[in-house]
C-alpha positions as MATLAB code, in Angstrom:
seq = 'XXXXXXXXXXXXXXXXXXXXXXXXXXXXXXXXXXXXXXXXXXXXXXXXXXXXXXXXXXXXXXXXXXXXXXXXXXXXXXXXXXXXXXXXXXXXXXXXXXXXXXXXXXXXXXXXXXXXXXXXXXXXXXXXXXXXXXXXXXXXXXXXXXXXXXXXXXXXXXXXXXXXXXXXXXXXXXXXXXXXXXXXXXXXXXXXXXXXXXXXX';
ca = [
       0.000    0.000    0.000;
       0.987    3.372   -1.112;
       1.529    6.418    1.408;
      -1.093    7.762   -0.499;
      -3.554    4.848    0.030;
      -2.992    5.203    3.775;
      -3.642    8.707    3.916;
      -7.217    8.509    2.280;
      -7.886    4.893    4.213;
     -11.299    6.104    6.816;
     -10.150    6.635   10.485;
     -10.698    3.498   12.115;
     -11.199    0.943    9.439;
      -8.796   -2.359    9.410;
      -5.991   -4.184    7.040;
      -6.274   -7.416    6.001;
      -3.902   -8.804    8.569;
      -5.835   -6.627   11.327;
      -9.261   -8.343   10.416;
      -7.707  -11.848   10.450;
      -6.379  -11.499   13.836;
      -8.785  -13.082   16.555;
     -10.302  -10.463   18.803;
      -8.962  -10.591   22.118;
     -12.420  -11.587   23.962;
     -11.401  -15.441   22.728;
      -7.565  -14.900   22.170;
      -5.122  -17.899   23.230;
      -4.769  -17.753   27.587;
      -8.130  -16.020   27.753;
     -10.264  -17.100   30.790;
     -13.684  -17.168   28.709;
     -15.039  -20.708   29.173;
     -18.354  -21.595   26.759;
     -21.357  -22.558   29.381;
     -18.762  -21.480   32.591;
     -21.758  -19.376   34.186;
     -24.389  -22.522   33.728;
     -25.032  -24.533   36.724;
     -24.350  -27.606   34.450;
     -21.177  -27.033   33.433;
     -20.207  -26.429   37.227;
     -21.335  -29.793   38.263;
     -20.040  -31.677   35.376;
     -16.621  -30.202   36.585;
     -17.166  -30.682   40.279;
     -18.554  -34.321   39.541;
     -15.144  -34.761   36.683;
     -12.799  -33.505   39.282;
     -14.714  -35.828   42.577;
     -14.368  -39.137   40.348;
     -10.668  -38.253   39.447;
      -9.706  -37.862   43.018;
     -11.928  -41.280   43.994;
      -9.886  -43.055   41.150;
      -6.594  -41.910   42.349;
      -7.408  -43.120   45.685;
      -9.371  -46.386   44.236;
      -5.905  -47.342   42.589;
      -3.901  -47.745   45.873;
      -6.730  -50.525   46.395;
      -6.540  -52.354   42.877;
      -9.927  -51.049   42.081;
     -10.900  -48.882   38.818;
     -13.479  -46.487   39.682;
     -16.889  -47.704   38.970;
     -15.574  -51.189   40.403;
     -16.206  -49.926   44.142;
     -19.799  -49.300   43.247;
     -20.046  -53.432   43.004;
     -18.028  -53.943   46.039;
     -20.493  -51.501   47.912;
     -23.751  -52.684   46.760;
     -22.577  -56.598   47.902;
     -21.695  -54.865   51.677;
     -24.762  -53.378   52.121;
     -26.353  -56.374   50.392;
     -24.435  -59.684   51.835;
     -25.323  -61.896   48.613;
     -27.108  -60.263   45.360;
     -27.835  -62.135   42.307;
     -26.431  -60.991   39.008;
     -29.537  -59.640   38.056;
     -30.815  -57.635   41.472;
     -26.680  -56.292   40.724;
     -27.113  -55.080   37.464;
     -30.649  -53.626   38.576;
     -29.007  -52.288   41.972;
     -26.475  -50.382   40.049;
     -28.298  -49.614   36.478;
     -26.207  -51.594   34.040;
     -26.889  -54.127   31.429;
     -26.319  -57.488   32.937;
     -23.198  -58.390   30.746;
     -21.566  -55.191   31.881;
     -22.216  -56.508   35.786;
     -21.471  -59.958   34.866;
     -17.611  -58.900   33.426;
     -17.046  -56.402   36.585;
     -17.511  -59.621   38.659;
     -15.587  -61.789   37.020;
     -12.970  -59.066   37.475;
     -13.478  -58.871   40.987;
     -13.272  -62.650   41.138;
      -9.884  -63.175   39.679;
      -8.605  -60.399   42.163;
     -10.149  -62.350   45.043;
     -12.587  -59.648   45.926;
     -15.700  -61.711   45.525;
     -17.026  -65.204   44.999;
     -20.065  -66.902   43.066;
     -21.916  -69.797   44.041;
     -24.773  -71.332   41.635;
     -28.334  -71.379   43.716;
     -29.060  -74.571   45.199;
     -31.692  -76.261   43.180;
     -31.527  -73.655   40.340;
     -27.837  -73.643   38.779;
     -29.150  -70.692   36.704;
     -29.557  -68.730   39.280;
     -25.552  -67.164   40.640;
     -25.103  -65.595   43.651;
     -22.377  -63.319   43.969;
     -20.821  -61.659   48.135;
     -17.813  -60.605   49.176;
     -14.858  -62.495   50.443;
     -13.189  -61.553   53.430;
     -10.907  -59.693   51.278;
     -13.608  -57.742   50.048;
     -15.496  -56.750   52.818;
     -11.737  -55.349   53.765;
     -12.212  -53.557   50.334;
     -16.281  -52.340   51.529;
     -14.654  -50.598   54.900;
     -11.264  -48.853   52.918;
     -13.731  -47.951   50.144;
     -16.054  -46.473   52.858;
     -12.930  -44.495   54.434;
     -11.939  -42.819   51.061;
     -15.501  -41.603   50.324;
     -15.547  -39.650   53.749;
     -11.957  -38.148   53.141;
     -12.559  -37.291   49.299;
     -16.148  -35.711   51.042;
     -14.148  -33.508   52.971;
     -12.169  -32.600   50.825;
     -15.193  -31.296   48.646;
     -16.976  -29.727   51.211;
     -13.968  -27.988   52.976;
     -15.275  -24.730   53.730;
     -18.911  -25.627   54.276;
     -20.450  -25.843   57.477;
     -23.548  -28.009   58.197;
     -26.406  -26.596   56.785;
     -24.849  -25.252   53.464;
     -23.845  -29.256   53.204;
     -27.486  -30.389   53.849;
     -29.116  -27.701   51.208;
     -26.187  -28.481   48.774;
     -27.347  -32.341   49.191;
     -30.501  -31.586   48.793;
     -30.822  -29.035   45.541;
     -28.555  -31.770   43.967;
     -31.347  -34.588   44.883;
     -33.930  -31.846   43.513;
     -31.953  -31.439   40.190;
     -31.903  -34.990   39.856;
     -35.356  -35.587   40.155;
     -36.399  -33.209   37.745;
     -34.104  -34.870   34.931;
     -35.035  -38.289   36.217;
     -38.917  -37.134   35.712;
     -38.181  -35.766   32.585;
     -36.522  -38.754   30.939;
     -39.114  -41.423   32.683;
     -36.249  -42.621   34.663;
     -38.059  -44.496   37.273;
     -36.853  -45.530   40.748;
     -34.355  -42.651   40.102;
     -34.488  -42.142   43.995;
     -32.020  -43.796   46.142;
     -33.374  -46.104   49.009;
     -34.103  -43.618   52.563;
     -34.307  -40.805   50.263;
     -37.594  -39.433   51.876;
     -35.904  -40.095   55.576;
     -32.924  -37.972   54.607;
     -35.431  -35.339   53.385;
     -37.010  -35.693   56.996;
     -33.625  -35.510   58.940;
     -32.421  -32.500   56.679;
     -35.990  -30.794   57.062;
     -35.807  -31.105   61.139;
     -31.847  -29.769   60.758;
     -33.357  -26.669   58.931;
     -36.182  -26.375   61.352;
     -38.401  -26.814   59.015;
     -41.970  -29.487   59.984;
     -42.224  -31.557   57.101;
     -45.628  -32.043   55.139;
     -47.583  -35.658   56.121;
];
C-alpha cells in the first residue's frame, strides 16, 4: 500500500492482517469458558474432578473407579444375584457380569450357583472384600471432605438436597423411574428437622 492509500484509508477501518487477527475476547490464555456461568457445566466439573480424586485413591486398592460401586452394593447387600446387581447399580447385565468376574480373579468376591436352580448365581464378598467395603467407605468420607472444605452443616445439607432436587427433575423428565435412592424421603425428613423446618404428612 501506497503512502497515499494510507492517507485517504477512513479513520478506524482495518488491514487485512488486522481483520484476520482473533479479537482478544477469545484470544489464546483467555479465561472465557463456553457454558462457565451454567449450573451444568459447574457440576459436570465438580462431579469430573470428585471421580478423578476417587480413582486416584481407588488405585492404591486395585480397584478402577466404577468397580467400588459393586463392592459396595454386595456390603450393604451380603449376597445379590447378578440380576438384582445389574438392577441395583443400572447396568446391562453383561456389563455386571464382566465387573464380577474381574473382581473374582482379584479375590474380591465369589459366586456360588443357587441350590436347586444352577441358573440362578449368587455373587458376596470375600473376606478380602469386605476389607475392600470398609477402605472404600474411608476414602468416600476423606474425598467428602475434601469437597466440602469450607462448608459448614447446613450449606452441606441444602447443597445435598438441591442436587437430589436437580436430579429428580431430569429423572422425571426422561421417565427414569426408581431414580431415587433407598431412605431418600428419611434424609429429606432428617435434613428438614436440621433446617427447622416441619415436614408435610
Amino acid at each position: 500500500m501506497s503512502k497515499s492509500d494510507k492517507r485517504i484509508r477512513p479513520p478506524g477501518s482495518r488491514n487485512d492482517s488486522e481483520k484476520d487477527a482473533p479479537s482478544s475476547k477469545h484470544a489464546p490464555g483467555s479465561k472465557h469458558v463456553p457454558g462457565s456461568k451454567s449450573v451444568g457445566w459447574a457440576l459436570v466439573q465438580a462431579a469430573r474432578l470428585h471421580r478423578s480424586r476417587v480413582g486416584d485413591r481407588l488405585a492404591a486398592l486395585d480397584l478402577f473407579a466404577g468397580q467400588e460401586q459393586v463392592v459396595q452394593a454386595l456390603a450393604a447387600s451380603g449376597t445379590m444375584t447378578m440380576g438384582d446387581l445389574a438392577a441395583t447399580l443400572r447396568v446391562r447385565p453383561p456389563t455386571a457380569s464382566k465387573t464380577i468376574s474381574r473382581l473374582a480373579a482379584l479375590g474380591f468376591v465369589e459366586r456360588r450357583a443357587e441350590a436347586g436352580d444352577g441358573r440362578i448365581v449368587r455373587v458376596r464378598l470375600t473376606e478380602m472384600g469386605l476389607a475392600k467395603a470398609e477402605a472404600i467407605e474411608r476414602i468416600g468420607e476423606a474425598v467428602e471432605a475434601e469437597l466440602l472444605a469450607g462448608f459448614d452443616g447446613k450449606e452441606r445439607r441444602r447443597l445435598r438436597k438441591l442436587l437430589r432436587k436437580a436430579a429428580r427433575n431430569l429423572a422425571a423428565i426422561s421417565g427414569a423411574l426408581g431414580h431415587e435412592v433407598e431412605g431418600d424421603a428419611e434424609i429429606d425428613e432428617d435434613e428438614a428437622d436440621a433446617d427447622g423446618i416441619v415436614p408435610t404428612l
